[in-house]
mmCIF file of C-alpha atoms (C1' of nucleotides) in Angstrom:
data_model
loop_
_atom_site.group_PDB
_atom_site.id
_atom_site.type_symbol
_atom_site.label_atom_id
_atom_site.label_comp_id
_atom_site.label_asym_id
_atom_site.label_seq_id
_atom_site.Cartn_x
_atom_site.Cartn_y
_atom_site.Cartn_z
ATOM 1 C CA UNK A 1 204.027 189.623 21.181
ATOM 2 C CA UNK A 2 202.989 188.854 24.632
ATOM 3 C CA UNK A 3 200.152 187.235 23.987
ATOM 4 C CA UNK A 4 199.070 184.025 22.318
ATOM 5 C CA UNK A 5 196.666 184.621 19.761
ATOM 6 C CA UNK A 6 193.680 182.762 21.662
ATOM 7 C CA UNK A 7 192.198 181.102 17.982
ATOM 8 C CA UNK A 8 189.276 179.279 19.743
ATOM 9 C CA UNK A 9 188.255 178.446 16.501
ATOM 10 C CA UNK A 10 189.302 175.274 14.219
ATOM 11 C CA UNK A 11 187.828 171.715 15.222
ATOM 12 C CA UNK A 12 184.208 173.424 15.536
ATOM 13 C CA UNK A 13 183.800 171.927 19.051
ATOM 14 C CA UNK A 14 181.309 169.031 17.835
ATOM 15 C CA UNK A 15 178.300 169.601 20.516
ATOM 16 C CA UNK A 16 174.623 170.187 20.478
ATOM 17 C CA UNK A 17 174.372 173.285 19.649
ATOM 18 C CA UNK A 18 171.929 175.270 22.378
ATOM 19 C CA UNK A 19 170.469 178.445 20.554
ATOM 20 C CA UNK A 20 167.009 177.084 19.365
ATOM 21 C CA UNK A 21 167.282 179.528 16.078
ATOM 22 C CA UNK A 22 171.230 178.603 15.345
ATOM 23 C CA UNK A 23 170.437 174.959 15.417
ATOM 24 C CA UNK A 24 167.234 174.986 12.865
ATOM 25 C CA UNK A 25 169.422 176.957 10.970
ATOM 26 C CA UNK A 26 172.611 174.756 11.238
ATOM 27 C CA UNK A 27 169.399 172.185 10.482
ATOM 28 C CA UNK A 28 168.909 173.155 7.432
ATOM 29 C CA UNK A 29 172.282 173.638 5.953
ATOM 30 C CA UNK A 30 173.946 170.810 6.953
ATOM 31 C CA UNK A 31 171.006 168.889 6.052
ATOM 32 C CA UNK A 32 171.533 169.669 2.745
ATOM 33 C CA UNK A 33 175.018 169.231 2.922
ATOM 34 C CA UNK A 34 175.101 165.425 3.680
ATOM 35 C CA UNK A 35 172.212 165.100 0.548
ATOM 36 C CA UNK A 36 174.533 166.932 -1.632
ATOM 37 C CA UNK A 37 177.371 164.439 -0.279
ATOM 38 C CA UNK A 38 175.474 161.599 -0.959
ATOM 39 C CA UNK A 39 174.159 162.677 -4.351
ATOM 40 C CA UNK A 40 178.095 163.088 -5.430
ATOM 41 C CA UNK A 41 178.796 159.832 -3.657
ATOM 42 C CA UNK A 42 175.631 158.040 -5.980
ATOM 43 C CA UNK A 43 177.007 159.737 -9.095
ATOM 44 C CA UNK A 44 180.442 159.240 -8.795
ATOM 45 C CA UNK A 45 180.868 155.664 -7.545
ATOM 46 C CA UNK A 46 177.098 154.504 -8.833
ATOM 47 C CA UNK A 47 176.454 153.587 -5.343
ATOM 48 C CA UNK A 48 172.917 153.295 -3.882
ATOM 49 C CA UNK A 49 172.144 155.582 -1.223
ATOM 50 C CA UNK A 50 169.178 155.816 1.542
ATOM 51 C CA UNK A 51 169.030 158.559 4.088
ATOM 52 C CA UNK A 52 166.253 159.231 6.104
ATOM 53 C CA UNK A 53 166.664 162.447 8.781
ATOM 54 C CA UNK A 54 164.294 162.902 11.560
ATOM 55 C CA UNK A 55 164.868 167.110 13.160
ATOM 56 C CA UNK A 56 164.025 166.940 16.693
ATOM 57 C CA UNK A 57 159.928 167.466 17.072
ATOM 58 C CA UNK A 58 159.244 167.675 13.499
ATOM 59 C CA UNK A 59 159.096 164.899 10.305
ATOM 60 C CA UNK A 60 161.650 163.171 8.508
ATOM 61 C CA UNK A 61 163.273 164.397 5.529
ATOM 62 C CA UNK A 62 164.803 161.271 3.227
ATOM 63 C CA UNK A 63 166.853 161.509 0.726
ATOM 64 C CA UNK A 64 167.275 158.579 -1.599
ATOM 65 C CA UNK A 65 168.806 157.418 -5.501
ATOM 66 C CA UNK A 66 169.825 159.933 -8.050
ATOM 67 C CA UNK A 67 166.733 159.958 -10.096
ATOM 68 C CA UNK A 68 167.128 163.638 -10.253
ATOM 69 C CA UNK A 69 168.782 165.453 -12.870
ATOM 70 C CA UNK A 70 169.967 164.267 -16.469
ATOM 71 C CA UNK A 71 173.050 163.063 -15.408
ATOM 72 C CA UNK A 72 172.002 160.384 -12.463
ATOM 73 C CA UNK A 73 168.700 159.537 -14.799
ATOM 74 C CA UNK A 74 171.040 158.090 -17.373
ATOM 75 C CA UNK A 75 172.561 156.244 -14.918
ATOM 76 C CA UNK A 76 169.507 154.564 -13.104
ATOM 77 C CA UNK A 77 168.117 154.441 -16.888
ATOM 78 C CA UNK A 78 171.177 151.416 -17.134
ATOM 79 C CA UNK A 79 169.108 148.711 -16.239
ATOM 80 C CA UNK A 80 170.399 145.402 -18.121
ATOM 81 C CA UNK A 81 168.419 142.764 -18.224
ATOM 82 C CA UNK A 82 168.051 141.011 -15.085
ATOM 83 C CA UNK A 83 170.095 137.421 -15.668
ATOM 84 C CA UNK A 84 169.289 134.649 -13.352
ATOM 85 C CA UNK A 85 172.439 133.948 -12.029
ATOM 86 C CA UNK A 86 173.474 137.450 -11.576
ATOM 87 C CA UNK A 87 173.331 137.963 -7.939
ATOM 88 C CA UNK A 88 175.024 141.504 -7.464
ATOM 89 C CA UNK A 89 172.055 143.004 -10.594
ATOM 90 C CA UNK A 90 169.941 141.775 -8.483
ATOM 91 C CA UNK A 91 170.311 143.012 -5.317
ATOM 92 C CA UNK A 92 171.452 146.639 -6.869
ATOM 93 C CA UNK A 93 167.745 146.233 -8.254
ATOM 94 C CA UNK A 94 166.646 145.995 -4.905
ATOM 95 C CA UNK A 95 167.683 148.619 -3.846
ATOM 96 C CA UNK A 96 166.726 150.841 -6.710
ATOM 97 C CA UNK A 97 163.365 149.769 -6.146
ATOM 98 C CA UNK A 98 163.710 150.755 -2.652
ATOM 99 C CA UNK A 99 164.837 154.233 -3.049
ATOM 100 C CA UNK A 100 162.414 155.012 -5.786
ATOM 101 C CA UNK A 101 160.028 154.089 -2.740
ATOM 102 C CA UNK A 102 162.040 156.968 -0.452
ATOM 103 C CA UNK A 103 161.001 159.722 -2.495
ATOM 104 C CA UNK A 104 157.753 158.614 -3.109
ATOM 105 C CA UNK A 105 157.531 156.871 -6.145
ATOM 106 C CA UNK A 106 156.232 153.901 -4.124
ATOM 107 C CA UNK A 107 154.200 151.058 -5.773
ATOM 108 C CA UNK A 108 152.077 153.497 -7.771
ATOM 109 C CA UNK A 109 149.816 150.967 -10.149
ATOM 110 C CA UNK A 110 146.836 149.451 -8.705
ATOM 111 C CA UNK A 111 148.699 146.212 -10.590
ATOM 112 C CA UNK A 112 151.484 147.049 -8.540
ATOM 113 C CA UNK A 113 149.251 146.774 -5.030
ATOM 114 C CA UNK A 114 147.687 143.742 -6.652
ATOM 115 C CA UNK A 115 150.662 142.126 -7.331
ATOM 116 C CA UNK A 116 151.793 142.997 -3.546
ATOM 117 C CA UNK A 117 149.089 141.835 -1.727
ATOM 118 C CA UNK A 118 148.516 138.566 -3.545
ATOM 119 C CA UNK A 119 152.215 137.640 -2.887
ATOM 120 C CA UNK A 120 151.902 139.307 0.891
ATOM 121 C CA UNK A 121 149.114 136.942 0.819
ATOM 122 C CA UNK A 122 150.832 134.168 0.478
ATOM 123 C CA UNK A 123 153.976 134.943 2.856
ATOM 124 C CA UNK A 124 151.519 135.546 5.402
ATOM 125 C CA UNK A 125 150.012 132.321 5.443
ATOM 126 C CA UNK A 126 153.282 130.749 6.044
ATOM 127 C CA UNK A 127 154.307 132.861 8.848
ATOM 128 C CA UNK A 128 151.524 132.524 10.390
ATOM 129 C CA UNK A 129 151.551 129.340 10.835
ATOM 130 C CA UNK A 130 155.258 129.468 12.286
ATOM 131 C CA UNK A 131 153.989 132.550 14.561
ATOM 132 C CA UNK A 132 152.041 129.676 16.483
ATOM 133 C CA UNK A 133 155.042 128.248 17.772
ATOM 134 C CA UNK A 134 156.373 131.261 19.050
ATOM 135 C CA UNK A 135 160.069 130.109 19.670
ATOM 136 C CA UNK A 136 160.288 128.729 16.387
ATOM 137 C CA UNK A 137 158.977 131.867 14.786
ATOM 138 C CA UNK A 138 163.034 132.879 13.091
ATOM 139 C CA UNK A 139 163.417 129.780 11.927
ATOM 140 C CA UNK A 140 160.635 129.720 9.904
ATOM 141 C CA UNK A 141 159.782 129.375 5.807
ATOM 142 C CA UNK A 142 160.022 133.428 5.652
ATOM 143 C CA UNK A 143 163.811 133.202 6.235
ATOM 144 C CA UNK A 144 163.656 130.610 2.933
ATOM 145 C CA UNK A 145 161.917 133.391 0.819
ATOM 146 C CA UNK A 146 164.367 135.185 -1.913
ATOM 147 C CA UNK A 147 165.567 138.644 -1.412
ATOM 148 C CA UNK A 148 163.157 139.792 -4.032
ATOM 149 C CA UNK A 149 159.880 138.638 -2.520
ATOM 150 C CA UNK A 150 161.322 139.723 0.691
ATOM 151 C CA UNK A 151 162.157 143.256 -0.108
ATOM 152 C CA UNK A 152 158.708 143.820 -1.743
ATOM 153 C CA UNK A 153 157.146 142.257 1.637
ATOM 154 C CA UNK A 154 159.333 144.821 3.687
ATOM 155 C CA UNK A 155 158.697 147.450 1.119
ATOM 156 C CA UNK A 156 154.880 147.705 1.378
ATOM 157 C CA UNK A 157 154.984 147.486 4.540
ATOM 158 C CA UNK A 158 157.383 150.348 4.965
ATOM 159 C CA UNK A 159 154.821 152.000 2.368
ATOM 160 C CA UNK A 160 152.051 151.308 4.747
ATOM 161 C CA UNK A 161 154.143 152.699 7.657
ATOM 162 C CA UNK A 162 154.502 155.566 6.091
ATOM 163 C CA UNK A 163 150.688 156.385 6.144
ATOM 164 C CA UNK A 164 150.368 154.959 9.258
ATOM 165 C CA UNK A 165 153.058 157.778 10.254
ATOM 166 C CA UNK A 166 152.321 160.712 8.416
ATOM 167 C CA UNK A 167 149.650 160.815 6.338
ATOM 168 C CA UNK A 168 151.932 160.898 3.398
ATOM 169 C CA UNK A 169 153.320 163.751 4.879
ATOM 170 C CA UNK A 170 156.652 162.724 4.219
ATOM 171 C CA UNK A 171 159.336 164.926 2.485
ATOM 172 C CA UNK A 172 161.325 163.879 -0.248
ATOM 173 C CA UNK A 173 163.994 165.770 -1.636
ATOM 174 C CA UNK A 174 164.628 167.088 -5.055
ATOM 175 C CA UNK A 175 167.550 168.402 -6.862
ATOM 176 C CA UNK A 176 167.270 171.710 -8.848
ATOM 177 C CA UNK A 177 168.854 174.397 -10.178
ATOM 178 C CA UNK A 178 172.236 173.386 -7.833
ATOM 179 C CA UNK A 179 170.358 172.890 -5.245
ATOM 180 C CA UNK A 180 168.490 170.169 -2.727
ATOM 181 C CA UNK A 181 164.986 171.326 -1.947
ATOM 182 C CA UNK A 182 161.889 169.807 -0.301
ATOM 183 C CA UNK A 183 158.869 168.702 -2.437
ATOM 184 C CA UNK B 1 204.811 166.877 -21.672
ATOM 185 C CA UNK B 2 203.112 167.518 -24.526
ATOM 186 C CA UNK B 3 199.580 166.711 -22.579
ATOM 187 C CA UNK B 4 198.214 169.366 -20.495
ATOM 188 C CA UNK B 5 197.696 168.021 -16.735
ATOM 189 C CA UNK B 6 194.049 167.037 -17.114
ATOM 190 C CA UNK B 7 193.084 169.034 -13.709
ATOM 191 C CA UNK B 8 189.746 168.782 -13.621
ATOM 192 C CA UNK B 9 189.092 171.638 -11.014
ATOM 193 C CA UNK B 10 186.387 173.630 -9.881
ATOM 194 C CA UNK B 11 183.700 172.120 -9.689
ATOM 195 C CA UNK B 12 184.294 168.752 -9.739
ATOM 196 C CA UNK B 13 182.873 167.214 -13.035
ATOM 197 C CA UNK B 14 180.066 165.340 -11.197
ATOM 198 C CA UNK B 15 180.100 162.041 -13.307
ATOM 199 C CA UNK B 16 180.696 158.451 -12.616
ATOM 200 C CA UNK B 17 184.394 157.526 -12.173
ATOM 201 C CA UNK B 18 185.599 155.111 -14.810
ATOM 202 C CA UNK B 19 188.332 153.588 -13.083
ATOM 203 C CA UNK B 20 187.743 151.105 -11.213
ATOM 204 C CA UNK B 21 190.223 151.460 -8.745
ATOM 205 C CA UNK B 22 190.140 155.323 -8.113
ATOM 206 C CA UNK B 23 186.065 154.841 -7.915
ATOM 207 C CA UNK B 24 186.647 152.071 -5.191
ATOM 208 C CA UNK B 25 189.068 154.568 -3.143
ATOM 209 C CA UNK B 26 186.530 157.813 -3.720
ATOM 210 C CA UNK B 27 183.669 155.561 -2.435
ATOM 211 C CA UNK B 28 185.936 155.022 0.719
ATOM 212 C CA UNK B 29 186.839 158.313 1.445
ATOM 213 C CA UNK B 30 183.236 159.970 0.167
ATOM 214 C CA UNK B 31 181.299 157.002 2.391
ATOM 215 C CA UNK B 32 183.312 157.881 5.198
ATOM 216 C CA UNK B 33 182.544 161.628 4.773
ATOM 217 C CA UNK B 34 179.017 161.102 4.288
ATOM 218 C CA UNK B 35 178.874 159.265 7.545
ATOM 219 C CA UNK B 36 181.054 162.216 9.308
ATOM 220 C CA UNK B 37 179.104 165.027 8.067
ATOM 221 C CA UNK B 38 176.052 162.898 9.337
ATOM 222 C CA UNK B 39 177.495 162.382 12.608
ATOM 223 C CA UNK B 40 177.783 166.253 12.737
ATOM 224 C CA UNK B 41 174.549 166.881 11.957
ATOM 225 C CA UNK B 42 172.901 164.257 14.680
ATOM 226 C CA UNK B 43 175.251 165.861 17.341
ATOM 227 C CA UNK B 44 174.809 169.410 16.371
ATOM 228 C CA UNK B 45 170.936 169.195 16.028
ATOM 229 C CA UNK B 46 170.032 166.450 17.784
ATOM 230 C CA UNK B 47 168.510 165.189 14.816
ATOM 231 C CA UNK B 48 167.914 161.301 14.510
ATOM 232 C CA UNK B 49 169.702 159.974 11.146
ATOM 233 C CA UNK B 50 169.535 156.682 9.510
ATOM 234 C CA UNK B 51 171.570 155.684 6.331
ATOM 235 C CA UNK B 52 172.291 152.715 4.117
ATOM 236 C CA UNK B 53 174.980 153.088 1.216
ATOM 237 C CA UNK B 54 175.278 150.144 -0.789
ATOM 238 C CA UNK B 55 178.279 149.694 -3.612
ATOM 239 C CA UNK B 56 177.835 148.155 -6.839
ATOM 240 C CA UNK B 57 177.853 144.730 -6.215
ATOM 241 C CA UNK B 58 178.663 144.924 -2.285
ATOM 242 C CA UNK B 59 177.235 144.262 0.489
ATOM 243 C CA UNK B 60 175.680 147.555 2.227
ATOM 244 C CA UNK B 61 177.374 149.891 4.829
ATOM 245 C CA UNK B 62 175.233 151.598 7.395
ATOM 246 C CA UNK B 63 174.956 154.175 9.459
ATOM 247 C CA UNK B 64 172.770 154.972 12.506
ATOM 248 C CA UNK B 65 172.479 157.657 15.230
ATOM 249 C CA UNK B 66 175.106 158.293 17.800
ATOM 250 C CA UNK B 67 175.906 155.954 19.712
ATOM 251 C CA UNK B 68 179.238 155.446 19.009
ATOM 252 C CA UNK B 69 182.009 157.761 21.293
ATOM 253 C CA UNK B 70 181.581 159.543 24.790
ATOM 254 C CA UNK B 71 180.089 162.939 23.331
ATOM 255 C CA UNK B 72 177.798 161.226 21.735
ATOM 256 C CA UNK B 73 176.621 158.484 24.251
ATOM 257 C CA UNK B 74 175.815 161.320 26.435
ATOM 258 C CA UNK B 75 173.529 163.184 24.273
ATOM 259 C CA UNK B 76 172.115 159.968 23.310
ATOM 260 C CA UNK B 77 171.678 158.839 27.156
ATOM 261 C CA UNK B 78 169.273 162.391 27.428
ATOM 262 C CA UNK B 79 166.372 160.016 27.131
ATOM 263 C CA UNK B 80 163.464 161.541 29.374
ATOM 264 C CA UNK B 81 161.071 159.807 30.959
ATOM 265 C CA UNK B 82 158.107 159.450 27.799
ATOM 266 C CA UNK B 83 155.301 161.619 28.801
ATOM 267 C CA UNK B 84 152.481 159.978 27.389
ATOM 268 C CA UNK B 85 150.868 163.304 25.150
ATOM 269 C CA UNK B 86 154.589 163.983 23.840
ATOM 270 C CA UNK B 87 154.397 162.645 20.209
ATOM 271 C CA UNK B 88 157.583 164.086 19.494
ATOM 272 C CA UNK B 89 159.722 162.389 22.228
ATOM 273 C CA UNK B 90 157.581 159.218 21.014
ATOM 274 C CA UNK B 91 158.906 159.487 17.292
ATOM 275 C CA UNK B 92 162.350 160.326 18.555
ATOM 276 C CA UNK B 93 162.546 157.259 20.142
ATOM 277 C CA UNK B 94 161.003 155.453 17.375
ATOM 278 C CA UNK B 95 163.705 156.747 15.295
ATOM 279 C CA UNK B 96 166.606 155.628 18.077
ATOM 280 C CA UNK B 97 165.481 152.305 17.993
ATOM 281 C CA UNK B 98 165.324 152.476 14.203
ATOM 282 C CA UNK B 99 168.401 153.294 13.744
ATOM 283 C CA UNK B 100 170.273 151.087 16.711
ATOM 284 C CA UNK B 101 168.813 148.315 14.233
ATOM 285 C CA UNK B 102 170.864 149.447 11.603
ATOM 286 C CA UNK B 103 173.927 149.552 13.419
ATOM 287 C CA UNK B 104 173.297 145.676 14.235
ATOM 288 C CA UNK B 105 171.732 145.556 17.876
ATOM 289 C CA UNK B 106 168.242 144.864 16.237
ATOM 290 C CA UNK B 107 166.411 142.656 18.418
ATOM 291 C CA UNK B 108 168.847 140.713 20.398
ATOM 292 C CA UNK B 109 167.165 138.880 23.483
ATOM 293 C CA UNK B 110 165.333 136.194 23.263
ATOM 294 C CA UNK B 111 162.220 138.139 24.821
ATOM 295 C CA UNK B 112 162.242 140.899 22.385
ATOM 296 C CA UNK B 113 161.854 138.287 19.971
ATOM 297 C CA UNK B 114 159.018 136.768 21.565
ATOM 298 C CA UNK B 115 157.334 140.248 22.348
ATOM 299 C CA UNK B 116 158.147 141.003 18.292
ATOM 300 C CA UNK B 117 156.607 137.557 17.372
ATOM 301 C CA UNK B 118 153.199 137.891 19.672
ATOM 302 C CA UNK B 119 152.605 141.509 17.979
ATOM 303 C CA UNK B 120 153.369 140.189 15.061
ATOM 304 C CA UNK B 121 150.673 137.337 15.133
ATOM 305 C CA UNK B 122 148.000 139.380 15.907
ATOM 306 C CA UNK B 123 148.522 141.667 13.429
ATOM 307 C CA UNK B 124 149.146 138.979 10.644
ATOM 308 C CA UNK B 125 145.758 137.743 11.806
ATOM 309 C CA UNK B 126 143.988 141.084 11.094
ATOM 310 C CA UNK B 127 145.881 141.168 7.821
ATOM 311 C CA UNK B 128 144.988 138.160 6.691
ATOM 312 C CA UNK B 129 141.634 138.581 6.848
ATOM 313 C CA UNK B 130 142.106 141.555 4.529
ATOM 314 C CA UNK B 131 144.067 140.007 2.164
ATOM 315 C CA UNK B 132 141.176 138.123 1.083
ATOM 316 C CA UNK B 133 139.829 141.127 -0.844
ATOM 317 C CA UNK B 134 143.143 141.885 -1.924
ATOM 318 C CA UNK B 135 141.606 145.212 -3.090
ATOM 319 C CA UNK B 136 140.477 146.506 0.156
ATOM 320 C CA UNK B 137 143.712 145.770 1.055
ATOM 321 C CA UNK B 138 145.054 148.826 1.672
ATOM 322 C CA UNK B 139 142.045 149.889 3.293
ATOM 323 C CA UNK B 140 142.554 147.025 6.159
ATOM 324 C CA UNK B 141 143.219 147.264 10.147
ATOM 325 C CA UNK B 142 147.115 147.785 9.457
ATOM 326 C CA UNK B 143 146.503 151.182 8.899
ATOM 327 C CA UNK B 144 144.925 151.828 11.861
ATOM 328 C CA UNK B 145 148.015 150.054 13.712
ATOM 329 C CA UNK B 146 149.528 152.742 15.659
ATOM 330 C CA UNK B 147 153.384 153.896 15.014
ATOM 331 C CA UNK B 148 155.025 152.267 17.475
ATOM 332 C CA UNK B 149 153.258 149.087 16.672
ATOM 333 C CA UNK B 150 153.770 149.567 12.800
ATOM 334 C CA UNK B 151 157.328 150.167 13.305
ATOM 335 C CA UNK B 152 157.886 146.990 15.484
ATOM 336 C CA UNK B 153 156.727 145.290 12.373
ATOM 337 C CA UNK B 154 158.455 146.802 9.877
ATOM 338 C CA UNK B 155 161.355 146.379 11.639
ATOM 339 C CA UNK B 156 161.401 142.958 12.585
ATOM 340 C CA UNK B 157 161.420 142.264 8.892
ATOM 341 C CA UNK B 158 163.367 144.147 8.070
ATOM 342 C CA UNK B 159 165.911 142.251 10.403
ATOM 343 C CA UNK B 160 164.837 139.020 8.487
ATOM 344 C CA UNK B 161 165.224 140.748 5.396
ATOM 345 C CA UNK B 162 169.115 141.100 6.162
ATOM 346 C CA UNK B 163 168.681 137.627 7.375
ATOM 347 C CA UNK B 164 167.598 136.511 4.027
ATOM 348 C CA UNK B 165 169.930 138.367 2.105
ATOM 349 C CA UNK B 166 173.182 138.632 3.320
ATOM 350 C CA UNK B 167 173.527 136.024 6.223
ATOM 351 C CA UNK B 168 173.839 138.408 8.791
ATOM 352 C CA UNK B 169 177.133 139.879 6.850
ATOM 353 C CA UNK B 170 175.709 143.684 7.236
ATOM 354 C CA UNK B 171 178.142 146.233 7.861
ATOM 355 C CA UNK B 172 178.016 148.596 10.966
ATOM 356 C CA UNK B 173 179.926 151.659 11.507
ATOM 357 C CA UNK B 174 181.838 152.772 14.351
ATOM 358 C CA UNK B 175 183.842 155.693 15.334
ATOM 359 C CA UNK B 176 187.202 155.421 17.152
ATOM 360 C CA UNK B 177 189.979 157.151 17.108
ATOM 361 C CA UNK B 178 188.580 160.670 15.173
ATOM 362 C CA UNK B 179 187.749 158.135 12.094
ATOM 363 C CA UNK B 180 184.652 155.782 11.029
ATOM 364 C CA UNK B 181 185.312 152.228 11.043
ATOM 365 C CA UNK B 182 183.883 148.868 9.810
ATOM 366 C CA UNK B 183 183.324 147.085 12.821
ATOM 367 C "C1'" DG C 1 161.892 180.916 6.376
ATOM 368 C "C1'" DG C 2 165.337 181.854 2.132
ATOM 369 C "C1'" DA C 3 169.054 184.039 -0.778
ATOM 370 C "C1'" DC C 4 173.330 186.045 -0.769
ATOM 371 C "C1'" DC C 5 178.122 187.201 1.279
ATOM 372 C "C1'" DT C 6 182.780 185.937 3.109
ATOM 373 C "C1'" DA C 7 186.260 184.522 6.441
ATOM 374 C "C1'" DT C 8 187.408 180.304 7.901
ATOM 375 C "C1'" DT C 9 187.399 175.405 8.396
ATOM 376 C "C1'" DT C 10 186.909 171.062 6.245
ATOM 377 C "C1'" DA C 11 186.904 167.512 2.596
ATOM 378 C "C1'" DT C 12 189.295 165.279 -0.675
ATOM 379 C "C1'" DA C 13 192.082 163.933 -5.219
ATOM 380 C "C1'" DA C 14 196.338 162.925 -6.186
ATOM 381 C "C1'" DT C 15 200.437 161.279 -4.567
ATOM 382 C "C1'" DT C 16 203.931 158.936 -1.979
ATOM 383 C "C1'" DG C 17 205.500 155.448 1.548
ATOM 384 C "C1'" DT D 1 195.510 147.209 0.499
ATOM 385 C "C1'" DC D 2 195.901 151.174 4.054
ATOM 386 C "C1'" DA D 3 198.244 155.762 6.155
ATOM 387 C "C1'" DA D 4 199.981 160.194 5.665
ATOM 388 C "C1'" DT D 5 200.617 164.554 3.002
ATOM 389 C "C1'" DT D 6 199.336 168.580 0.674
ATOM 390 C "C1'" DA D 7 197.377 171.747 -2.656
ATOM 391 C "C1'" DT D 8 192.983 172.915 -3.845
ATOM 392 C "C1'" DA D 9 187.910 172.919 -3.862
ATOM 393 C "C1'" DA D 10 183.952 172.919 -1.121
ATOM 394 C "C1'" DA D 11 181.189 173.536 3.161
ATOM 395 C "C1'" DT D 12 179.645 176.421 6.447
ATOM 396 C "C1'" DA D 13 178.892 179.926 10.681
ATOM 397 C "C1'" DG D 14 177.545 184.122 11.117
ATOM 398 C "C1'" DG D 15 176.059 188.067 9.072
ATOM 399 C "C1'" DT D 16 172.910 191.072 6.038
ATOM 400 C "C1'" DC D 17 168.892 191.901 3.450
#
DNA sequence: GGACCTATTTATAATTG
DNA sequence: TCAATTATAAATAGGTC
């Protein structure tokens, strides 16, 4: 019993890890071990979730809304009736709308684009004119807009950045047979 | 007695949680393992990771890159010098400012916001003119906007966009202590 | 690259303070 | 609400094919 039983091990000493091959590896796994985490997370609590991961040198993976298997479909398939008043619906819209967007769903209908760019349009005018007084620019009518109108600004945008980026090279992520796999 | 212990293990019944009470503590714990296991990942790979989990009718939590405890600050201080033909190093840093956004430093002086708001007005300029055809839309100047300059966009709406919909009430993460934090 | 194994570490549901 | 505990399930590093 001299020695100590030296157990390096436990507490996986969090650092980058240096071996090119071990890291794309470790990559990969845990990759799909925080999408399978957030997947449970959307499922069980009916959270919305958005992750987008960027590997070093290549392009981003995102992971986004449980419109994957049965299960999460009936879920996101829950949509009430939007009521006026009902902030929260809402803004859990929102967001639905903006993970669709995350694995590619995107505004899809040339009605869709129409509908975008007429009210992008619009918004545009306004902030222009505010962009002409520089200083005043965050205080202008863009900051009066409602959340919807805003998110679909910011969402075709980020659609458009997107092709800016990549070419619509983007990968989303799918879930099948047990398992989270590009597509 | 009579009831057999309803132990739901292996394989834990992937379903929304009924309770309202035990799904508000499982989206506590699960958010704050998401965010670990995503912590791991962007110290372990290097990879640059951005997410946004939002509760049923909550405000959103969000997590971004490491920049959080000493480990981490180090790796993140690595940034080289940008050698103009390395697209990679380019993206990477897209992707850190992307993500120091999320974690609430967005564009904080006064100049970024004037740099933000003269790029802005050009570009609105171009895409005004474009809007006009609302069809050719998509086929307008903002696609030939680089990334760097597309992403400056995107994300100073994005920052309005929070603006707009939650006064400013966004959620950052921090770790302290071995544990994620609202901060 | 991916699929499978397996020893080990880690996450977490349930519980109690 | 939050912190700590603990029995159990799940994730994963490192290996093989």
């Amino acid at each position: 019993m001299s020695t100590t039983r030296i157990k390096v091990s436990k507490s996986v000493h969090l650092a980058k890890i240096e071996n090119q091959n071990n890291r794309q590896v470790t990559f990969s796994k845990r990759r799909n071990g925080v999408f399978k985490k957030a997947n449970e997370l959307v499922v069980m609590t009916g959270a919305e979730v958005g992750i987008i991961v960027c590997p070093q040198g290549s392009k981003p993976y995102s992971f986004g809304h449980p419109n994957v298997n049965e299960t999460i479909n009936k879920y996101v398939g829950e949509e009430r009736t939007p009521s006026p008043s009902d902030i929260d619906d809402k803004y859990v819209q929102m967001f639905r709308k903006a993970n669709s967007r995350a694995l590619n769903t995107r505004l899809s209908s040339l009605q869709d684009q129409l509908d975008f760019a007429l009210k992008l349009k619009s918004k545009l005018k306004q902030m222009n004119k505010n962009v002409e007084s520089q200083q005043e620019w965050f205080k202008g009518p863009i900051e009066k807009m409602n959340y919807t109108e805003a998110s679909m600004l910011n969402e075709g945008l980020e659609d458009l950045l997107l092709k800016v980026k990549n070419n619509g090279t983007e990968r989303g992520y799918g879930y099948k047979n047990g398992k989270w796999k590009a597509e």
